[in-house]
Amino acid sequence: MNKKRVIWIELLRVMACIGVIGIHAGSQHFRDMPLDSSVWAVSNFYHGINRFAVASFIMISGCLYLDSKRTWNLRRLWKRNILPIAAAYIFWQMFYAVYRIITNGTLAKGSKAALVKFMVYISKSYFHLWYLPMLIGLLIITPMLWEIVNSARGKQWEEYMIVLFLVFQILPYTINYFSLPWKDHIMDILQTVQPEMVTGYIGYFILGHYLSHYEVSKKLEYLVYVLGVILILAAIGLCYISSQKSGKPIQSFYENYTLAGFFWGSSFFLFFKNHVSKIKWNEKQEKRICYLGSCTFGIYLIHALIRDILHRIGIDSMMISNTAIAIPVLITMIFVLSLAAVMIIKKIPRVSKWII
């Protein structure tokens, strides 16, 4: 396979990385602020508007790993692709476990209490690290998916799987959060059959390959843009209204498996593929973009630490009275400091490849 990086993909990777930071910056005080305050409304907006990020990351992976130019060897797959991700996951799970033990004061209570807490912490993925075992799962079945999407009827199979993803995953997940007449009966019908191959993130994985390798009509493209914008704004509004009514913070309407998440993520992917890809960059700019793209995995892993450290010294989404300004500033600070940390770690030989 041609190892040359694709610039629009690297730019989307950076944008998705910023989006993930945006989700976690916007949700920082999501559960401890009055729901009728402007601070919470702004946090809800930033929390929702960045929800393209996870779908975009998975679609990028599908675009690259399912590319017809790849040839899969199972030994190489496990050694070069799965093992480094697994190593990074184990390292950061243990790192964040120790970090939380130290910062929560568990260590002072004795070694036994600290050990018990450590085992509890590493038994479940830290809040942002869930993505790594999910990606490993997708990689495990990638050779089989590659055979399907690159077969003689690959396009038809992909379209079929995307439709099934919408019908059996996206639609039921979205409907479940609305109070509709006969909802329970509708959900029972939709969930009677649940084909496992299309009821997880595999749908986004396949979608990324399809959208990157096949042209969609201009009408369909613009429809995706319109639906993406309308649905994500509606989802943000519904989360606000539902939270006021229930008295507790709700984010269900713009989560990854909702129609809003599906079309919002797809619109970003299509926009970068069809429009950002046409921007001309000189060689130096391309080199910088590619380097920044290569740092996003490490930034993703370490940004939660940077966010917590900043929070402990009083720098967070409420550091100034204007939350609409505070959150973008916080996003920028977390991204820059995380990037600086990754650049330093990258200089450590034989270690960096396994942890970032």
Tab-separated table of C-alpha atoms in Angstrom:
chain	number	residue	atom	x	y	z
A	1	MET	CA	0.000	0.000	0.000
A	2	ASN	CA	1.121	3.548	-0.691
A	3	LYS	CA	2.300	4.900	2.666
A	4	LYS	CA	1.928	8.540	1.607
A	5	ARG	CA	-0.483	10.257	3.961
A	6	VAL	CA	-3.640	11.826	2.530
A	7	ILE	CA	-3.829	15.465	3.581
A	8	TRP	CA	-7.600	15.790	3.901
A	9	ILE	CA	-7.672	12.698	6.109
A	10	GLU	CA	-4.917	14.125	8.311
A	11	LEU	CA	-6.813	17.412	8.608
A	12	LEU	CA	-10.024	15.581	9.507
A	13	ARG	CA	-8.050	13.537	12.047
A	14	VAL	CA	-6.821	16.767	13.679
A	15	MET	CA	-10.338	18.242	13.580
A	16	ALA	CA	-11.781	15.093	15.174
A	17	CYS	CA	-9.110	15.226	17.871
A	18	ILE	CA	-10.081	18.833	18.649
A	19	GLY	CA	-13.712	17.683	18.645
A	20	VAL	CA	-13.020	15.033	21.294
A	21	ILE	CA	-11.321	17.652	23.463
A	22	GLY	CA	-14.337	19.894	22.813
A	23	ILE	CA	-16.724	17.202	24.077
A	24	HIS	CA	-14.745	16.766	27.285
A	25	ALA	CA	-14.225	20.489	27.789
A	26	GLY	CA	-17.902	21.221	27.169
A	27	SER	CA	-19.041	18.476	29.543
A	28	GLN	CA	-16.658	19.418	32.351
A	29	HIS	CA	-19.416	20.986	34.489
A	30	PHE	CA	-22.281	19.245	32.704
A	31	ARG	CA	-23.505	17.527	35.872
A	32	ASP	CA	-22.751	20.069	38.602
A	33	MET	CA	-24.313	23.279	37.264
A	34	PRO	CA	-27.943	24.480	37.538
A	35	LEU	CA	-29.760	23.231	34.459
A	36	ASP	CA	-31.521	26.555	33.954
A	37	SER	CA	-28.259	28.525	33.870
A	38	SER	CA	-26.678	29.987	30.744
A	39	VAL	CA	-23.446	28.195	31.701
A	40	TRP	CA	-25.149	24.822	31.351
A	41	ALA	CA	-26.831	25.822	28.082
A	42	VAL	CA	-23.466	26.806	26.590
A	43	SER	CA	-21.851	23.610	27.864
A	44	ASN	CA	-24.660	21.591	26.304
A	45	PHE	CA	-24.088	23.364	22.981
A	46	TYR	CA	-20.348	22.633	22.906
A	47	HIS	CA	-20.953	19.105	24.145
A	48	GLY	CA	-23.313	18.490	21.231
A	49	ILE	CA	-21.652	20.411	18.408
A	50	ASN	CA	-18.460	18.364	18.744
A	51	ARG	CA	-20.249	15.021	18.458
A	52	PHE	CA	-18.937	14.469	14.940
A	53	ALA	CA	-15.576	13.471	16.417
A	54	VAL	CA	-15.965	9.782	17.302
A	55	ALA	CA	-17.856	8.919	14.111
A	56	SER	CA	-15.189	10.739	12.073
A	57	PHE	CA	-12.350	8.859	13.773
A	58	ILE	CA	-13.982	5.496	13.077
A	59	MET	CA	-14.768	6.440	9.460
A	60	ILE	CA	-11.129	7.449	8.951
A	61	SER	CA	-10.070	4.010	10.223
A	62	GLY	CA	-12.519	2.290	7.900
A	63	CYS	CA	-11.327	4.381	4.965
A	64	LEU	CA	-7.704	3.390	5.566
A	65	TYR	CA	-7.884	-0.171	6.878
A	66	LEU	CA	-10.370	-1.377	4.265
A	67	ASP	CA	-8.557	0.251	1.351
A	68	SER	CA	-8.136	-2.102	-1.623
A	69	LYS	CA	-4.392	-1.298	-1.803
A	70	ARG	CA	-3.840	-3.053	1.525
A	71	THR	CA	-2.979	-6.714	1.749
A	72	TRP	CA	-3.679	-8.315	5.096
A	73	ASN	CA	-1.405	-10.824	6.776
A	74	LEU	CA	-2.781	-11.987	10.118
A	75	ARG	CA	0.587	-12.104	11.845
A	76	ARG	CA	1.444	-8.616	10.631
A	77	LEU	CA	-2.033	-7.363	11.593
A	78	TRP	CA	-1.622	-8.503	15.186
A	79	LYS	CA	2.012	-7.429	15.496
A	80	ARG	CA	1.930	-4.051	13.747
A	81	ASN	CA	-1.637	-2.874	14.265
A	82	ILE	CA	-3.315	-4.564	17.212
A	83	LEU	CA	-0.366	-5.047	19.597
A	84	PRO	CA	0.705	-1.348	19.690
A	85	ILE	CA	-2.873	-0.251	20.431
A	86	ALA	CA	-3.229	-2.922	23.125
A	87	ALA	CA	0.089	-1.851	24.676
A	88	ALA	CA	-0.970	1.799	24.701
A	89	TYR	CA	-4.305	0.861	26.272
A	90	ILE	CA	-2.698	-1.176	29.053
A	91	PHE	CA	-0.112	1.520	29.763
A	92	TRP	CA	-2.618	4.381	29.965
A	93	GLN	CA	-5.153	2.339	31.939
A	94	MET	CA	-2.473	1.697	34.550
A	95	PHE	CA	-1.192	5.263	34.380
A	96	TYR	CA	-4.610	6.815	34.973
A	97	ALA	CA	-5.324	4.270	37.731
A	98	VAL	CA	-2.158	5.274	39.606
A	99	TYR	CA	-2.835	8.959	38.915
A	100	ARG	CA	-6.328	8.733	40.401
A	101	ILE	CA	-5.082	6.794	43.429
A	102	ILE	CA	-2.491	9.478	44.147
A	103	THR	CA	-4.788	12.455	43.538
A	104	ASN	CA	-7.724	10.922	45.465
A	105	GLY	CA	-5.590	10.260	48.531
A	106	THR	CA	-6.128	6.488	48.459
A	107	LEU	CA	-2.390	5.880	48.748
A	108	ALA	CA	-2.363	7.507	52.191
A	109	LYS	CA	-4.927	4.956	53.466
A	110	GLY	CA	-2.533	2.060	53.016
A	111	SER	CA	-1.143	-0.239	50.381
A	112	LYS	CA	-4.062	-2.699	50.586
A	113	ALA	CA	-6.675	0.002	49.932
A	114	ALA	CA	-4.550	1.376	47.105
A	115	LEU	CA	-4.191	-2.081	45.542
A	116	VAL	CA	-7.948	-2.710	45.722
A	117	LYS	CA	-8.629	0.675	44.155
A	118	PHE	CA	-6.040	0.008	41.458
A	119	MET	CA	-7.740	-3.261	40.520
A	120	VAL	CA	-11.115	-1.529	40.418
A	121	TYR	CA	-9.788	1.262	38.202
A	122	ILE	CA	-8.091	-0.997	35.655
A	123	SER	CA	-11.090	-3.338	35.418
A	124	LYS	CA	-13.061	-0.743	33.475
A	125	SER	CA	-11.846	1.602	30.736
A	126	TYR	CA	-11.138	5.161	31.864
A	127	PHE	CA	-13.779	7.496	30.446
A	128	HIS	CA	-12.023	8.211	27.121
A	129	LEU	CA	-9.992	5.004	26.748
A	130	TRP	CA	-13.009	2.872	25.743
A	131	TYR	CA	-12.166	3.755	22.142
A	132	LEU	CA	-9.015	1.606	22.066
A	133	PRO	CA	-10.525	-1.827	22.841
A	134	MET	CA	-13.397	-0.945	20.489
A	135	LEU	CA	-10.868	-0.212	17.727
A	136	ILE	CA	-9.030	-3.456	18.481
A	137	GLY	CA	-12.315	-5.304	18.016
A	138	LEU	CA	-12.785	-3.687	14.612
A	139	LEU	CA	-9.216	-4.532	13.611
A	140	ILE	CA	-9.688	-8.183	14.578
A	141	ILE	CA	-12.442	-8.572	11.979
A	142	THR	CA	-10.916	-6.172	9.429
A	143	PRO	CA	-9.462	-8.906	7.147
A	144	MET	CA	-12.920	-10.445	6.781
A	145	LEU	CA	-14.536	-7.053	6.165
A	146	TRP	CA	-11.803	-6.254	3.647
A	147	GLU	CA	-12.695	-9.357	1.659
A	148	ILE	CA	-16.355	-8.337	1.634
A	149	VAL	CA	-15.962	-4.685	0.617
A	150	ASN	CA	-13.306	-5.440	-2.013
A	151	SER	CA	-15.185	-8.317	-3.629
A	152	ALA	CA	-16.777	-8.074	-7.066
A	153	ARG	CA	-20.032	-6.925	-5.467
A	154	GLY	CA	-18.336	-4.940	-2.691
A	155	LYS	CA	-20.259	-1.723	-3.274
A	156	GLN	CA	-23.616	-3.484	-3.026
A	157	TRP	CA	-22.559	-5.304	0.142
A	158	GLU	CA	-21.464	-2.023	1.732
A	159	GLU	CA	-24.718	-0.302	0.853
A	160	TYR	CA	-26.593	-3.256	2.302
A	161	MET	CA	-24.611	-3.129	5.571
A	162	ILE	CA	-25.020	0.655	5.883
A	163	VAL	CA	-28.790	0.336	5.466
A	164	LEU	CA	-28.856	-2.424	8.084
A	165	PHE	CA	-26.772	-0.225	10.404
A	166	LEU	CA	-29.367	2.538	10.059
A	167	VAL	CA	-32.341	0.217	10.513
A	168	PHE	CA	-31.083	-1.991	13.356
A	169	GLN	CA	-28.747	0.364	15.249
A	170	ILE	CA	-29.225	4.074	14.536
A	171	LEU	CA	-33.014	4.146	14.223
A	172	PRO	CA	-33.874	2.040	17.309
A	173	TYR	CA	-31.307	3.887	19.435
A	174	THR	CA	-32.784	7.247	18.400
A	175	ILE	CA	-36.447	6.238	18.779
A	176	ASN	CA	-35.808	4.854	22.257
A	177	TYR	CA	-35.282	8.371	23.674
A	178	PHE	CA	-38.568	9.802	22.432
A	179	SER	CA	-41.953	9.497	24.108
A	180	LEU	CA	-43.941	8.110	21.206
A	181	PRO	CA	-47.292	6.326	21.087
A	182	TRP	CA	-46.757	2.572	21.095
A	183	LYS	CA	-43.017	3.111	21.542
A	184	ASP	CA	-42.494	-0.087	23.528
A	185	HIS	CA	-44.173	-2.134	20.833
A	186	ILE	CA	-42.205	-0.396	18.086
A	187	MET	CA	-38.953	-1.054	19.953
A	188	ASP	CA	-39.873	-4.703	20.471
A	189	ILE	CA	-40.386	-5.076	16.719
A	190	LEU	CA	-37.152	-3.274	15.816
A	191	GLN	CA	-35.154	-5.301	18.331
A	192	THR	CA	-36.661	-8.683	17.476
A	193	VAL	CA	-33.789	-9.244	15.046
A	194	GLN	CA	-30.377	-7.766	15.908
A	195	PRO	CA	-27.720	-8.827	13.375
A	196	GLU	CA	-24.516	-8.453	15.381
A	197	MET	CA	-22.381	-7.472	12.392
A	198	VAL	CA	-24.263	-4.191	12.012
A	199	THR	CA	-25.277	-3.253	15.563
A	200	GLY	CA	-22.001	-1.707	16.653
A	201	TYR	CA	-19.407	0.763	15.430
A	202	ILE	CA	-18.746	-1.473	12.452
A	203	GLY	CA	-21.387	0.577	10.617
A	204	TYR	CA	-19.260	3.723	10.809
A	205	PHE	CA	-16.209	1.661	9.838
A	206	ILE	CA	-17.911	0.477	6.636
A	207	LEU	CA	-19.397	3.928	6.018
A	208	GLY	CA	-15.942	5.530	6.065
A	209	HIS	CA	-14.709	3.189	3.348
A	210	TYR	CA	-17.853	3.665	1.257
A	211	LEU	CA	-17.880	7.474	1.377
A	212	SER	CA	-14.161	7.699	0.627
A	213	HIS	CA	-14.147	5.250	-2.292
A	214	TYR	CA	-17.446	5.946	-4.030
A	215	GLU	CA	-18.905	9.218	-5.227
A	216	VAL	CA	-22.333	10.184	-3.924
A	217	SER	CA	-24.608	12.471	-5.919
A	218	LYS	CA	-24.539	16.187	-5.177
A	219	LYS	CA	-28.175	16.021	-4.070
A	220	LEU	CA	-27.405	13.290	-1.557
A	221	GLU	CA	-24.285	15.097	-0.365
A	222	TYR	CA	-26.154	18.332	0.308
A	223	LEU	CA	-29.003	16.401	1.913
A	224	VAL	CA	-26.480	14.901	4.348
A	225	TYR	CA	-25.180	18.419	5.138
A	226	VAL	CA	-28.684	19.785	5.721
A	227	LEU	CA	-29.762	16.833	7.847
A	228	GLY	CA	-26.503	16.961	9.783
A	229	VAL	CA	-26.949	20.617	10.753
A	230	ILE	CA	-30.695	20.415	11.419
A	231	LEU	CA	-30.500	17.192	13.437
A	232	ILE	CA	-27.559	18.208	15.609
A	233	LEU	CA	-29.138	21.574	16.453
A	234	ALA	CA	-32.461	19.863	17.144
A	235	ALA	CA	-30.669	17.301	19.331
A	236	ILE	CA	-28.956	20.054	21.329
A	237	GLY	CA	-32.324	21.752	21.793
A	238	LEU	CA	-34.020	18.502	22.813
A	239	CYS	CA	-31.299	17.787	25.357
A	240	TYR	CA	-31.846	21.249	26.835
A	241	ILE	CA	-35.649	20.931	26.968
A	242	SER	CA	-35.573	17.373	28.329
A	243	SER	CA	-33.046	18.315	30.982
A	244	GLN	CA	-35.231	21.172	32.199
A	245	LYS	CA	-38.261	18.880	32.404
A	246	SER	CA	-36.517	15.950	34.081
A	247	GLY	CA	-34.324	17.981	36.421
A	248	LYS	CA	-31.206	16.040	35.404
A	249	PRO	CA	-28.664	16.539	32.599
A	250	ILE	CA	-29.509	14.602	29.422
A	251	GLN	CA	-27.245	14.075	26.430
A	252	SER	CA	-29.052	11.151	24.812
A	253	PHE	CA	-30.241	12.933	21.677
A	254	TYR	CA	-26.791	13.603	20.197
A	255	GLU	CA	-24.892	10.472	21.211
A	256	ASN	CA	-22.885	8.474	18.664
A	257	TYR	CA	-25.655	6.043	17.674
A	258	THR	CA	-28.363	8.655	17.103
A	259	LEU	CA	-29.547	9.981	13.743
A	260	ALA	CA	-28.032	13.332	14.718
A	261	GLY	CA	-24.644	11.711	15.412
A	262	PHE	CA	-24.828	9.683	12.195
A	263	PHE	CA	-25.574	12.575	9.835
A	264	TRP	CA	-23.411	15.128	11.684
A	265	GLY	CA	-20.385	12.820	11.546
A	266	SER	CA	-21.084	11.883	7.915
A	267	SER	CA	-21.370	15.531	6.904
A	268	PHE	CA	-17.907	16.307	8.294
A	269	PHE	CA	-16.390	13.319	6.534
A	270	LEU	CA	-17.996	14.214	3.195
A	271	PHE	CA	-17.056	17.887	3.484
A	272	PHE	CA	-13.395	17.125	4.086
A	273	LYS	CA	-13.311	14.461	1.367
A	274	ASN	CA	-15.074	16.528	-1.309
A	275	HIS	CA	-14.026	20.086	-0.484
A	276	VAL	CA	-11.100	20.339	1.940
A	277	SER	CA	-9.272	17.848	-0.295
A	278	LYS	CA	-9.226	20.455	-3.077
A	279	ILE	CA	-7.131	22.920	-1.066
A	280	LYS	CA	-3.565	23.136	-2.354
A	281	TRP	CA	-0.741	22.942	0.161
A	282	ASN	CA	2.969	23.377	-0.366
A	283	GLU	CA	5.409	20.666	0.671
A	284	LYS	CA	6.301	22.276	4.003
A	285	GLN	CA	2.646	22.723	4.934
A	286	GLU	CA	1.869	19.109	4.039
A	287	LYS	CA	4.750	17.928	6.188
A	288	ARG	CA	3.460	19.913	9.165
A	289	ILE	CA	-0.106	18.690	8.684
A	290	CYS	CA	1.063	15.079	8.502
A	291	TYR	CA	3.185	15.478	11.622
A	292	LEU	CA	0.248	17.002	13.487
A	293	GLY	CA	-1.949	14.139	12.287
A	294	SER	CA	0.599	11.619	13.565
A	295	CYS	CA	0.354	13.218	17.020
A	296	THR	CA	-3.427	12.941	17.367
A	297	PHE	CA	-3.397	9.430	18.849
A	298	GLY	CA	-1.089	10.594	21.626
A	299	ILE	CA	-3.074	13.794	22.132
A	300	TYR	CA	-6.237	11.725	22.479
A	301	LEU	CA	-4.608	9.552	25.141
A	302	ILE	CA	-3.048	12.325	27.201
A	303	HIS	CA	-5.601	15.152	26.931
A	304	ALA	CA	-7.648	13.848	29.887
A	305	LEU	CA	-4.583	14.230	32.121
A	306	ILE	CA	-3.941	17.767	30.888
A	307	ARG	CA	-7.596	18.680	31.393
A	308	ASP	CA	-7.512	17.418	34.988
A	309	ILE	CA	-4.259	19.179	35.823
A	310	LEU	CA	-5.591	22.470	34.449
A	311	HIS	CA	-8.825	21.999	36.386
A	312	ARG	CA	-6.882	21.500	39.622
A	313	ILE	CA	-5.162	24.865	39.189
A	314	GLY	CA	-8.408	26.660	38.399
A	315	ILE	CA	-8.331	26.602	34.604
A	316	ASP	CA	-11.513	25.048	33.261
A	317	SER	CA	-14.723	25.831	31.383
A	318	MET	CA	-15.772	28.209	34.170
A	319	MET	CA	-12.481	30.048	34.580
A	320	ILE	CA	-14.194	33.257	33.425
A	321	SER	CA	-17.825	34.346	33.578
A	322	ASN	CA	-18.307	34.027	29.814
A	323	THR	CA	-18.430	30.266	29.245
A	324	ALA	CA	-18.857	30.713	25.475
A	325	ILE	CA	-15.322	32.120	25.392
A	326	ALA	CA	-13.869	30.025	28.218
A	327	ILE	CA	-14.545	26.675	26.508
A	328	PRO	CA	-12.779	27.459	23.183
A	329	VAL	CA	-9.840	28.891	25.153
A	330	LEU	CA	-9.732	25.738	27.281
A	331	ILE	CA	-9.904	23.520	24.173
A	332	THR	CA	-6.963	25.401	22.674
A	333	MET	CA	-4.904	25.149	25.863
A	334	ILE	CA	-5.552	21.424	26.264
A	335	PHE	CA	-4.710	20.746	22.614
A	336	VAL	CA	-1.483	22.778	22.649
A	337	LEU	CA	-0.228	21.388	25.962
A	338	SER	CA	-1.135	17.828	24.953
A	339	LEU	CA	0.674	18.306	21.649
A	340	ALA	CA	3.756	19.605	23.483
A	341	ALA	CA	3.696	16.555	25.790
A	342	VAL	CA	3.377	14.178	22.820
A	343	MET	CA	6.262	15.883	20.998
A	344	ILE	CA	8.448	15.336	24.056
A	345	ILE	CA	7.398	11.682	24.450
A	346	LYS	CA	8.070	11.061	20.743
A	347	LYS	CA	11.738	11.839	21.383
A	348	ILE	CA	12.039	8.877	23.769
A	349	PRO	CA	13.380	5.970	21.674
A	350	ARG	CA	11.716	2.539	21.774
A	351	VAL	CA	9.056	3.788	24.203
A	352	SER	CA	6.957	6.263	22.278
A	353	LYS	CA	5.789	3.760	19.647
A	354	TRP	CA	4.131	1.672	22.373
A	355	ILE	CA	2.399	4.407	24.382
A	356	ILE	CA	1.414	7.115	21.871
